[in-house]
Amino acid sequence: MFLDTLAEYRALVLQRMREHIPSRGRYAETLYQPMLDYPMREGKCFRPALCLALCQACGGTLEDAFETATALEMFHNAFLVHDDIADCSHSRRGQPTLHAQHGIALATNVGDALNMLALGTLLANTGHLGLERALTVIEEISRMARESTEGQSIELDWVAGRKAPAGARDYLLMTYKKTTWYTCIAPMRLGALIADAPPDRLGAFIPFGFRIGAAFQIQDDVLNLVGDEALYGKETNGDLEEGKRTLMIIHAMAHADPSTRARLEAIYAKPRVEKTVEDIGFVVEAIGRAGSIDYARQIAQRLTASARRAWDERFGWIPPSPHRRFIDEMIDYMITRPL
Amino acid sequence: MFLDTLAEYRALVLQRMREHIPSRGRYAETLYQPMLDYPMREGKCFRPALCLALCQACGGTLEDAFETATALEMFHNAFLVHDDIADCSHSRRGQPTLHAQHGIALATNVGDALNMLALGTLLANTGHLGLERALTVIEEISRMARESTEGQSIELDWVAGRKAPAGARDYLLMTYKKTTWYTCIAPMRLGALIADAPPDRLGAFIPFGFRIGAAFQIQDDVLNLVGDEALYGKETNGDLEEGKRTLMIIHAMAHADPSTRARLEAIYAKPRVEKTVEDIGFVVEAIGRAGSIDYARQIAQRLTASARRAWDERFGWIPPSPHRRFIDEMIDYMITRPL
């Protein structure tokens, strides 16, 4: 039932996206078709689904939030395309990354075009929502984009070795900005504000969305270590090769003996191409020895429990409905993905 | 006098940009300071100046167009940062490109952040211009961005060897979209629409801005071949190394004997790093033998003459003023830059 609704939302959003992106004509082959590449791969469309469900749960219609939900999926895919370039990732959703297929030049432009077309999509809101709400949506997107680029800059500092996270707190701040704003906080706030929810209700979505989004991201990091690549779609251990500072590696470093820690630091200081199979094996072992996967799962569970309490206590103003129930199930699904 | 005004506009726009971009705090070093890097190098700020002058020439105030002009300069610099990545360029305005200094990951994020902060800047228009005009400005920017990314995709096809331009017409279409929209057409249309010029007057800025912008770009391409790197700021012959299809190389190929043409095609099919000094020398000679630089200059002069006629004949509704005179001089300056 939940998965059916999620799939329906996805089909609607991708259909709308296709309407915004021409599939023929002079620019189709090297611009518009590559823009549709990632969206058409196996993705869940969590972000638009959250936005659509929240809007309806708060009394709005599906149509009210439709352009915004579509734009969120475009921004998300733009972010993935550029993030894959930044991380030198090889695969995404089970296939080669866009820049691996077409080169960095084309992929950079495709990401820019997705961002800009998403903005165009938001402009279609004026007819339905009126000028003022259409602009409020763009303001929220602008805030979201600012959080994402700041979060990205924290992580790039770590990967480049310019700085290192001191502990779980730093990891959670990075994730709050890089992931949870555009994955949970903004989609939910947008759904609510499009439905004309009272502005003083919007603040509570920030700690709530942070908890769901961070649990989701930690789960994603765990899957990258223990998941099956065929199901998960990214390279297993890809995060280790890229030098990502996940909660697990931060924990493992903090709990390793001095010589292990020194070797871990040395491995993380190497560029991706210089990391050997032995290096990766050493990191995996250190993470195992420190119990860092269990530690990360515990943090995710604590965030989840706290998010569930907040949903019950602070969002009672959203009346019971199939849409509210969908969000309930969505929270469960996002943080306990069966991969 | 003209140069003084241009410098004043530049100082104002850069000051406003600094106000929008925090120079301290956690994200300053790897996000906000690099965002200011290109803008603070020696640039002319043509695009904001065109917008500010047009707005005032049409009866608006400097303040009316100020946020928009600042956003245009941010979009321009975002475009340069990503374009330098796409072209593997080494230098920009006399210094190393951003990705050469900080890596592709950071530069990709800085370009994205500039685009998104430019959008935020446009949102500040609502107070001054009201909701409707603020949204019309964003619509114009959205159109501009679409033209730029389409133009970029044409050029990337050529550089990657997926397609080749058939003649001057193809070159001019690429330039129309990639350069002239965001350099001339949109800045002027924005200035005029912010000043509440009648909407039916805006169409004429498209052929007019195209002619100025294309003459400007051809001049830029010529300077890349014959200019002094110290003055010009980019690598001399950088376009040749990057495999850019300029009007000169298109002309030289069309007028070369079959064996020369075959070798030129072979050189253009090579990736940048495989091109030898002899290759570049061969291209320079072929361009010289075919008289392609004179040919390009003639095309630029024809475009300029036609732009001047259009300015006199189709823009008589803009009354004489120091601002109109500034635009007059700007046209001359952009296409006869003394470098």
XYZ file of C-alpha atoms in Angstrom:
678
model
C 0.000 0.000 0.000
C 2.698 2.468 1.061
C 4.974 1.289 -1.718
C 2.126 1.577 -4.221
C 1.530 5.202 -3.296
C 5.269 5.924 -3.434
C 5.406 4.380 -6.910
C 2.375 6.398 -8.029
C 3.941 9.645 -6.850
C 7.130 8.696 -8.628
C 5.335 7.988 -11.906
C 3.508 11.321 -11.731
C 6.636 13.307 -10.955
C 8.710 11.668 -13.686
C 5.894 12.260 -16.158
C 5.830 15.961 -15.251
C 9.599 16.096 -15.496
C 9.428 14.653 -19.012
C 6.951 17.357 -19.936
C 9.445 20.012 -18.819
C 12.411 18.412 -20.602
C 12.151 18.102 -24.395
C 13.081 14.643 -25.654
C 13.685 15.667 -29.262
C 15.272 18.485 -31.166
C 18.738 19.859 -31.547
C 19.735 19.743 -27.871
C 18.124 16.437 -26.955
C 21.094 14.173 -27.352
C 23.758 16.006 -25.400
C 21.633 17.985 -22.990
C 18.051 16.923 -22.394
C 18.390 13.158 -22.616
C 21.359 13.114 -20.203
C 19.291 15.315 -17.859
C 16.710 12.544 -17.702
C 19.302 9.795 -17.257
C 19.626 9.753 -13.449
C 15.939 10.471 -12.763
C 14.900 7.529 -14.933
C 17.220 5.107 -13.148
C 15.863 3.175 -10.193
C 15.226 5.868 -7.582
C 12.526 6.144 -4.971
C 11.585 9.814 -5.356
C 11.440 10.209 -1.557
C 11.791 13.958 -1.693
C 8.855 14.745 -3.982
C 6.762 12.109 -2.183
C 7.383 13.785 1.198
C 6.421 17.148 -0.273
C 3.252 15.850 -1.972
C 2.112 13.911 1.092
C 2.754 16.780 3.508
C 0.882 19.234 1.327
C -2.157 16.968 1.204
C -1.917 16.095 4.902
C -2.065 19.844 5.620
C -5.162 20.329 3.498
C -3.684 21.222 0.116
C -4.177 19.332 -3.137
C -1.760 17.143 -5.057
C -1.790 19.634 -7.902
C -0.785 22.489 -5.552
C 2.563 20.874 -4.755
C 3.177 19.185 -8.063
C 5.576 21.604 -9.756
C 7.495 22.064 -6.522
C 7.819 18.310 -5.982
C 9.048 17.912 -9.556
C 11.568 20.716 -9.073
C 12.839 19.041 -5.870
C 13.580 15.870 -7.823
C 15.430 17.907 -10.461
C 17.509 19.722 -7.832
C 18.272 16.372 -6.218
C 19.498 14.888 -9.488
C 21.529 18.000 -10.314
C 23.163 17.603 -6.942
C 23.915 13.916 -7.587
C 25.479 14.651 -10.987
C 27.817 17.286 -9.543
C 28.468 15.287 -6.365
C 29.560 12.293 -8.454
C 32.051 14.529 -10.275
C 33.343 15.871 -6.958
C 33.705 12.374 -5.508
C 35.087 10.763 -8.704
C 32.342 8.136 -8.276
C 32.141 5.371 -10.850
C 28.609 4.096 -10.447
C 25.215 5.434 -9.454
C 22.036 3.428 -9.171
C 23.719 0.405 -10.721
C 25.095 2.105 -13.826
C 28.137 4.230 -14.676
C 27.971 7.819 -13.392
C 27.102 10.505 -15.910
C 30.623 11.924 -16.110
C 32.045 8.408 -16.482
C 29.824 8.003 -19.537
C 30.016 11.453 -21.112
C 32.930 13.311 -19.536
C 33.129 15.985 -16.864
C 32.367 18.855 -19.255
C 29.014 17.477 -20.335
C 28.067 16.345 -16.818
C 28.849 19.772 -15.345
C 26.565 21.402 -17.891
C 23.811 18.819 -17.378
C 23.838 19.498 -13.620
C 23.654 23.254 -14.228
C 20.815 22.778 -16.703
C 18.888 20.617 -14.207
C 19.265 23.299 -11.530
C 18.122 26.012 -13.883
C 15.239 24.022 -15.325
C 14.108 23.261 -11.793
C 13.932 27.008 -11.229
C 11.849 27.322 -14.405
C 9.548 24.627 -13.062
C 9.014 26.631 -9.880
C 7.955 29.613 -11.966
C 5.001 27.571 -13.205
C 3.705 27.800 -9.623
C 2.447 31.350 -10.046
C -0.745 30.348 -11.860
C -1.759 27.874 -9.204
C -0.428 29.352 -6.003
C -0.425 33.058 -6.752
C 2.595 35.338 -6.805
C 3.257 35.491 -3.096
C 3.301 31.789 -2.353
C 5.215 31.074 -5.566
C 7.922 33.450 -4.347
C 7.905 31.979 -0.845
C 8.594 28.588 -2.430
C 11.589 30.024 -4.295
C 12.842 31.580 -1.040
C 12.672 28.209 0.672
C 14.566 26.611 -2.237
C 17.188 29.325 -2.008
C 17.696 28.579 1.714
C 17.880 24.849 0.930
C 20.512 25.392 -1.757
C 22.583 27.500 0.605
C 22.523 24.779 3.251
C 23.515 22.122 0.683
C 26.479 24.030 -0.714
C 27.716 24.851 2.806
C 27.362 21.190 3.810
C 29.176 20.133 0.671
C 32.020 22.526 1.488
C 32.422 20.974 4.972
C 32.706 17.508 3.466
C 35.079 18.608 0.702
C 37.365 20.051 3.382
C 37.474 16.643 5.062
C 38.027 14.663 1.882
C 40.780 17.033 0.770
C 42.381 16.710 4.207
C 42.185 20.441 4.895
C 40.249 19.700 8.090
C 39.055 16.620 9.964
C 35.831 16.029 11.889
C 36.422 15.989 15.627
C 33.531 13.662 16.429
C 29.929 12.668 15.824
C 28.814 16.267 16.339
C 30.784 17.466 13.314
C 29.454 14.597 11.220
C 25.890 15.451 12.183
C 26.347 19.148 11.387
C 27.726 18.263 7.944
C 24.845 15.866 7.309
C 22.288 18.349 8.633
C 23.407 20.826 5.985
C 24.483 18.632 3.102
C 21.708 16.033 3.173
C 18.829 16.604 5.557
C 17.863 20.064 4.330
C 17.178 19.034 0.781
C 16.090 15.482 1.574
C 13.608 16.062 4.386
C 13.436 19.544 5.863
C 12.758 21.554 2.707
C 10.411 18.984 1.070
C 8.238 18.905 4.204
C 8.309 22.639 4.846
C 7.454 23.258 1.203
C 4.520 20.843 1.318
C 3.225 22.552 4.457
C 3.689 26.118 3.284
C 2.107 25.401 -0.089
C -0.928 24.126 1.857
C -0.951 27.412 3.751
C 0.003 25.911 7.101
C 0.536 28.633 9.740
C 4.084 30.008 9.342
C 4.853 29.430 13.041
C 4.396 25.691 12.443
C 7.253 25.516 9.935
C 10.102 25.791 12.442
C 9.426 22.374 13.974
C 10.165 20.690 10.649
C 13.832 21.592 11.040
C 14.746 19.376 14.042
C 12.228 16.760 12.885
C 13.501 16.594 9.307
C 17.060 16.617 10.556
C 16.456 13.480 12.628
C 14.798 11.552 9.803
C 17.320 12.717 7.244
C 20.350 11.967 9.410
C 19.039 8.482 10.267
C 18.503 7.946 6.528
C 22.031 9.082 5.695
C 23.663 6.963 8.415
C 21.698 3.971 7.140
C 22.974 4.812 3.649
C 26.564 4.935 4.918
C 26.110 1.557 6.633
C 24.688 0.042 3.443
C 27.695 1.292 1.536
C 29.814 -0.923 3.796
C 27.624 -3.974 4.218
C 25.129 -3.741 1.338
C 25.003 -5.718 -1.868
C 26.187 -3.527 -4.758
C 23.673 -5.081 -7.142
C 20.819 -4.009 -4.865
C 22.331 -0.817 -3.531
C 23.516 0.629 -6.837
C 26.750 2.250 -5.658
C 30.158 0.631 -5.367
C 30.478 -1.295 -2.092
C 33.132 0.469 -0.028
C 32.887 3.407 -2.445
C 32.777 5.737 0.569
C 36.029 4.280 1.864
C 37.746 4.716 -1.491
C 36.489 8.283 -1.768
C 37.785 9.051 1.714
C 34.344 10.030 3.064
C 34.315 10.658 6.794
C 31.315 8.645 7.902
C 30.175 8.189 11.455
C 31.801 4.741 11.346
C 35.271 5.895 10.406
C 35.131 8.808 12.835
C 34.203 6.341 15.597
C 36.806 3.797 14.526
C 39.573 6.392 14.521
C 38.570 7.654 17.951
C 38.640 4.126 19.380
C 41.719 2.735 17.636
C 45.114 2.331 19.305
C 47.655 5.010 18.308
C 49.408 2.983 15.595
C 46.135 1.890 13.976
C 44.914 5.477 14.104
C 48.106 6.721 12.475
C 47.731 4.232 9.644
C 44.042 5.126 9.206
C 44.947 8.817 9.013
C 47.635 8.036 6.452
C 45.168 6.066 4.325
C 42.617 8.885 4.501
C 45.282 11.368 3.446
C 45.902 9.467 0.198
C 44.158 10.427 -3.037
C 41.559 7.910 -4.178
C 43.678 6.381 -6.946
C 46.548 5.623 -4.572
C 44.488 3.607 -2.127
C 45.281 -0.089 -2.306
C 43.059 -3.103 -1.709
C 45.067 -3.650 1.491
C 44.290 -0.110 2.634
C 40.569 -0.676 2.187
C 40.809 -4.028 3.967
C 42.625 -2.379 6.866
C 39.917 0.254 7.236
C 37.133 -2.342 7.074
C 38.865 -4.361 9.791
C 39.411 -1.341 12.032
C 35.741 -0.438 11.706
C 34.790 -4.015 12.576
C 37.114 -4.193 15.586
C 35.829 -0.921 17.034
C 32.191 -2.001 16.703
C 31.589 1.148 14.678
C 28.758 -0.256 12.569
C 26.724 -1.099 15.666
C 27.566 2.317 17.059
C 26.295 4.025 13.891
C 23.135 1.926 13.912
C 22.491 2.920 17.514
C 22.818 6.595 16.685
C 20.418 6.119 13.776
C 17.948 4.354 16.062
C 18.132 7.118 18.632
C 17.475 9.715 15.946
C 14.553 7.657 14.672
C 12.992 7.256 18.107
C 13.320 10.956 18.737
C 11.814 11.764 15.316
C 8.820 9.500 16.055
C 8.210 11.233 19.386
C 8.403 14.631 17.719
C 5.969 13.542 14.995
C 3.424 12.503 17.621
C 3.959 15.397 20.019
C 4.677 18.402 17.840
C 2.658 17.665 14.723
C -0.680 16.851 16.284
C -2.102 19.821 14.373
C -1.901 17.739 11.193
C -5.146 15.732 11.320
C -5.287 11.965 10.738
C -5.625 11.096 7.040
C -4.225 8.609 4.539
C -1.562 11.239 3.773
C -0.512 11.535 7.388
C -0.349 7.755 7.538
C 1.789 7.731 4.387
C 4.293 10.012 6.127
C 4.273 7.688 9.159
C 5.188 4.761 6.946
C 7.655 6.847 4.992
C 9.584 7.594 8.191
C 9.819 3.862 8.906
C 10.762 3.055 5.358
C 13.458 5.681 4.944
C 15.358 4.593 8.016
C 14.941 0.852 7.791
C 15.491 0.320 4.093
C 15.651 -3.396 3.414
C 18.729 -3.320 1.207
C 34.368 59.520 -18.680
C 32.865 56.274 -19.978
C 35.582 54.262 -18.239
C 34.987 56.197 -15.015
C 31.301 55.328 -15.045
C 32.085 51.691 -15.860
C 34.518 51.588 -12.915
C 31.930 53.179 -10.617
C 29.302 50.614 -11.570
C 31.843 47.858 -11.002
C 32.750 49.153 -7.542
C 29.080 49.364 -6.549
C 28.263 45.876 -7.820
C 31.274 44.257 -6.164
C 30.420 46.025 -2.918
C 26.873 44.642 -3.045
C 28.220 41.197 -3.890
C 30.464 41.329 -0.815
C 27.420 42.177 1.285
C 25.682 39.032 0.012
C 28.717 36.777 0.512
C 29.995 36.447 4.095
C 33.762 36.866 4.349
C 34.142 35.209 7.754
C 32.797 32.231 9.605
C 32.981 28.510 9.198
C 32.378 28.370 5.437
C 34.434 31.403 4.443
C 37.639 29.694 3.526
C 36.438 26.908 1.253
C 33.204 28.381 -0.022
C 32.641 32.109 0.263
C 36.153 33.390 -0.324
C 36.588 31.239 -3.464
C 33.203 32.543 -4.654
C 34.644 36.061 -4.568
C 37.907 35.052 -6.249
C 36.948 35.487 -9.942
C 34.757 38.562 -9.375
C 37.604 40.342 -7.580
C 40.076 39.680 -10.382
C 40.431 42.269 -13.111
C 37.057 42.151 -14.877
C 35.040 44.899 -16.501
C 31.570 44.091 -15.183
C 30.058 44.745 -18.610
C 26.898 42.780 -17.878
C 25.789 44.622 -14.735
C 26.816 47.930 -16.309
C 24.581 47.279 -19.342
C 21.688 46.413 -17.049
C 22.147 49.445 -14.781
C 22.544 51.865 -17.693
C 19.543 50.500 -19.607
C 17.333 50.693 -16.550
C 18.231 54.336 -15.979
C 18.030 55.183 -19.671
C 14.451 53.822 -19.607
C 13.481 55.953 -16.614
C 14.251 53.616 -13.714
C 16.670 54.274 -10.873
C 20.049 52.750 -10.204
C 18.663 51.132 -7.052
C 15.834 49.470 -9.008
C 18.274 47.364 -11.030
C 20.964 46.944 -8.423
C 20.203 43.460 -7.085
C 19.572 42.178 -10.589
C 22.837 43.613 -11.889
C 24.694 42.024 -8.976
C 23.011 38.678 -9.635
C 24.036 38.879 -13.315
C 27.670 39.233 -12.294
C 27.311 36.221 -9.974
C 25.728 34.096 -12.718
C 28.500 35.167 -15.080
C 31.203 34.124 -12.639
C 29.451 30.821 -11.869
C 29.431 30.182 -15.592
C 33.149 31.001 -15.890
C 34.071 28.666 -13.018
C 32.187 25.727 -14.560
C 33.272 26.616 -18.108
C 36.922 26.570 -17.032
C 36.402 23.061 -15.631
C 34.729 21.951 -18.875
C 37.534 23.425 -20.987
C 40.388 22.298 -18.696
C 41.574 25.922 -18.804
C 44.698 26.817 -16.845
C 44.396 30.561 -16.422
C 41.672 33.154 -16.116
C 42.190 36.897 -15.839
C 45.918 36.422 -15.447
C 45.825 33.884 -12.610
C 45.317 30.126 -12.291
C 41.717 28.979 -12.779
C 39.754 28.105 -9.650
C 39.876 24.341 -10.225
C 43.604 24.541 -10.966
C 44.033 26.105 -7.515
C 41.518 24.152 -5.447
C 40.521 21.075 -7.431
C 37.433 20.236 -9.488
C 35.316 19.219 -6.476
C 35.603 22.579 -4.751
C 35.231 24.558 -7.982
C 32.068 22.662 -8.956
C 30.537 23.504 -5.590
C 31.634 27.138 -5.758
C 29.964 27.516 -9.159
C 26.757 25.960 -7.829
C 26.845 28.207 -4.773
C 27.303 31.302 -6.964
C 24.297 30.315 -9.073
C 22.167 29.717 -6.025
C 23.274 32.847 -4.202
C 22.499 34.822 -7.339
C 18.972 33.462 -7.104
C 18.847 34.578 -3.469
C 19.984 38.031 -4.575
C 17.079 38.227 -7.026
C 14.668 37.491 -4.183
C 15.747 40.734 -2.555
C 14.010 42.469 -5.493
C 10.544 41.961 -4.061
C 10.775 44.868 -1.615
C 11.798 47.341 -4.276
C 10.058 46.106 -7.400
C 7.008 44.344 -5.998
C 6.131 40.685 -6.417
C 5.172 40.731 -10.066
C 8.226 42.450 -11.459
C 10.504 40.461 -9.131
C 9.057 37.268 -10.616
C 9.330 38.579 -14.180
C 13.030 39.154 -13.515
C 13.431 35.537 -12.384
C 11.568 34.357 -15.507
C 13.979 36.293 -17.693
C 16.931 34.776 -15.815
C 15.449 31.319 -16.283
C 15.206 31.886 -20.057
C 18.781 33.200 -20.080
C 20.073 30.136 -18.230
C 18.302 27.841 -20.650
C 19.906 29.559 -23.625
C 23.358 29.366 -22.003
C 23.185 25.669 -21.212
C 21.893 24.880 -24.713
C 24.690 26.956 -26.234
C 27.212 25.220 -24.014
C 25.918 21.831 -25.159
C 26.423 22.798 -28.843
C 30.014 23.773 -28.161
C 30.730 20.677 -26.053
C 29.522 18.547 -28.973
C 32.064 20.236 -31.205
C 34.956 20.013 -28.771
C 34.207 16.332 -28.088
C 34.087 15.693 -31.842
C 30.503 14.406 -31.725
C 29.525 17.035 -34.306
C 31.261 19.756 -36.275
C 30.022 23.211 -37.240
C 29.190 23.412 -40.951
C 29.954 27.116 -41.298
C 29.666 30.613 -39.867
C 25.929 30.135 -39.341
C 26.487 27.310 -36.852
C 29.127 29.331 -35.035
C 26.792 32.302 -34.750
C 23.928 30.144 -33.433
C 26.206 28.661 -30.761
C 27.450 32.125 -29.780
C 23.930 33.566 -29.818
C 22.919 31.021 -27.193
C 26.096 30.462 -25.208
C 27.343 34.062 -24.967
C 25.083 36.791 -26.251
C 22.037 35.922 -24.155
C 23.710 36.310 -20.815
C 26.212 38.950 -21.910
C 23.962 41.430 -23.722
C 20.394 40.345 -24.416
C 19.292 39.483 -20.871
C 21.164 42.355 -19.132
C 19.522 44.897 -21.460
C 16.059 43.322 -21.386
C 16.257 43.140 -17.600
C 17.268 46.788 -17.315
C 14.371 47.784 -19.551
C 11.732 45.602 -17.915
C 12.752 46.682 -14.420
C 12.189 50.280 -15.603
C 8.736 49.220 -16.760
C 9.438 49.653 -20.463
C 6.474 48.498 -22.588
C 6.697 44.702 -23.002
C 6.428 44.971 -26.800
C 9.724 46.875 -26.815
C 11.671 43.981 -25.330
C 11.754 41.800 -28.444
C 14.066 44.162 -30.330
C 16.788 43.622 -27.740
C 17.240 40.067 -29.013
C 18.659 40.787 -32.507
C 20.370 43.914 -31.181
C 22.030 42.203 -28.226
C 22.973 39.282 -30.431
C 24.909 41.531 -32.798
C 26.812 43.325 -30.025
C 27.469 40.119 -28.129
C 28.610 38.170 -31.174
C 30.946 40.988 -32.263
C 32.303 40.998 -28.700
C 32.874 37.228 -28.744
C 34.549 37.212 -32.160
C 36.820 39.999 -30.967
C 37.578 37.872 -27.902
C 38.434 34.880 -30.103
C 40.752 37.051 -32.222
C 42.481 38.374 -29.107
C 43.045 34.814 -27.962
C 45.134 34.324 -31.106
C 46.900 37.653 -31.457
C 46.618 39.225 -27.975
C 49.245 39.600 -25.320
C 48.616 37.071 -22.529
C 49.746 39.522 -19.857
C 47.078 41.998 -20.933
C 44.425 39.544 -22.043
C 44.541 37.246 -19.019
C 43.987 33.907 -20.760
C 46.569 31.652 -22.341
C 47.447 32.795 -25.869
C 46.257 30.071 -28.238
C 44.252 28.566 -25.349
C 41.272 28.237 -27.694
C 43.387 26.222 -30.130
C 44.604 23.892 -27.394
C 41.077 23.422 -26.099
C 39.858 22.596 -29.595
C 37.333 25.452 -29.676
C 35.689 25.900 -33.042
C 36.046 29.635 -33.596
C 34.982 31.502 -36.698
C 38.664 31.535 -37.712
C 39.193 27.803 -37.606
C 35.860 27.120 -39.315
C 36.901 29.520 -42.096
C 40.427 28.123 -42.331
C 39.147 24.553 -42.652
C 36.659 25.541 -45.340
C 39.383 27.269 -47.359
C 42.250 24.824 -46.877
C 43.379 22.316 -49.498
C 42.245 18.725 -48.801
C 45.469 17.545 -47.151
C 45.688 20.593 -44.878
C 42.025 20.172 -43.962
C 42.582 16.493 -43.127
C 45.453 17.370 -40.808
C 43.451 20.164 -39.177
C 40.579 17.743 -38.576
C 43.012 15.218 -37.100
C 44.460 17.845 -34.754
C 40.977 18.914 -33.649
C 40.073 15.290 -32.968
C 42.928 14.959 -30.448
C 42.368 15.491 -26.740
C 43.973 18.650 -25.381
C 46.911 16.927 -23.719
C 47.952 15.147 -26.910
C 48.258 18.300 -28.981
C 51.868 19.151 -29.745
C 53.534 22.513 -30.213
C 53.830 21.576 -33.899
C 50.078 20.954 -34.073
C 49.340 24.413 -32.691
C 51.880 25.953 -35.056
C 50.233 24.186 -38.000
C 46.803 25.536 -37.063
C 48.122 29.075 -36.591
C 49.752 28.924 -40.031
C 46.639 27.567 -41.708
C 44.582 30.353 -40.170
C 47.134 32.885 -41.367
C 47.265 31.485 -44.927
C 43.485 31.479 -45.279
C 43.188 35.099 -44.115
C 40.797 33.902 -41.436
C 41.595 36.611 -38.900
C 40.683 39.340 -41.374
C 37.583 37.387 -42.273
C 36.528 37.178 -38.612
C 37.204 40.884 -38.102
C 35.046 41.698 -41.119
C 32.160 39.670 -39.735
C 32.528 41.457 -36.399
C 32.531 44.821 -38.155
C 29.411 43.933 -40.099
C 27.647 42.903 -36.899
C 28.743 46.132 -35.237
C 27.531 48.319 -38.077
C 24.204 46.539 -38.066
C 23.929 46.898 -34.267
C 24.577 50.635 -34.518
C 21.866 51.052 -37.137
C 19.427 49.103 -34.984
C 20.275 51.216 -31.944
C 19.483 54.403 -33.871
C 16.447 53.130 -35.727
C 14.672 50.786 -33.326
C 15.480 52.307 -29.943
C 14.517 55.906 -30.600
C 11.926 55.514 -27.828
C 14.761 55.633 -25.289
C 15.286 59.396 -24.839
C 18.723 61.032 -24.953
C 20.451 61.005 -21.563
C 23.877 60.374 -20.077
C 22.764 56.749 -19.639
C 21.841 56.351 -23.287
C 25.190 57.889 -24.179
C 26.919 55.434 -21.854
C 25.351 52.556 -23.791
C 26.506 54.144 -27.066
C 30.053 54.203 -25.800
C 29.709 50.755 -24.287
C 28.856 49.326 -27.726
C 32.022 50.863 -29.162
C 34.117 49.726 -26.252
C 32.925 46.122 -26.162
C 33.727 45.504 -29.799
C 36.925 47.486 -30.166
C 38.648 46.550 -26.916
C 42.167 47.915 -26.979
C 43.925 44.729 -25.865
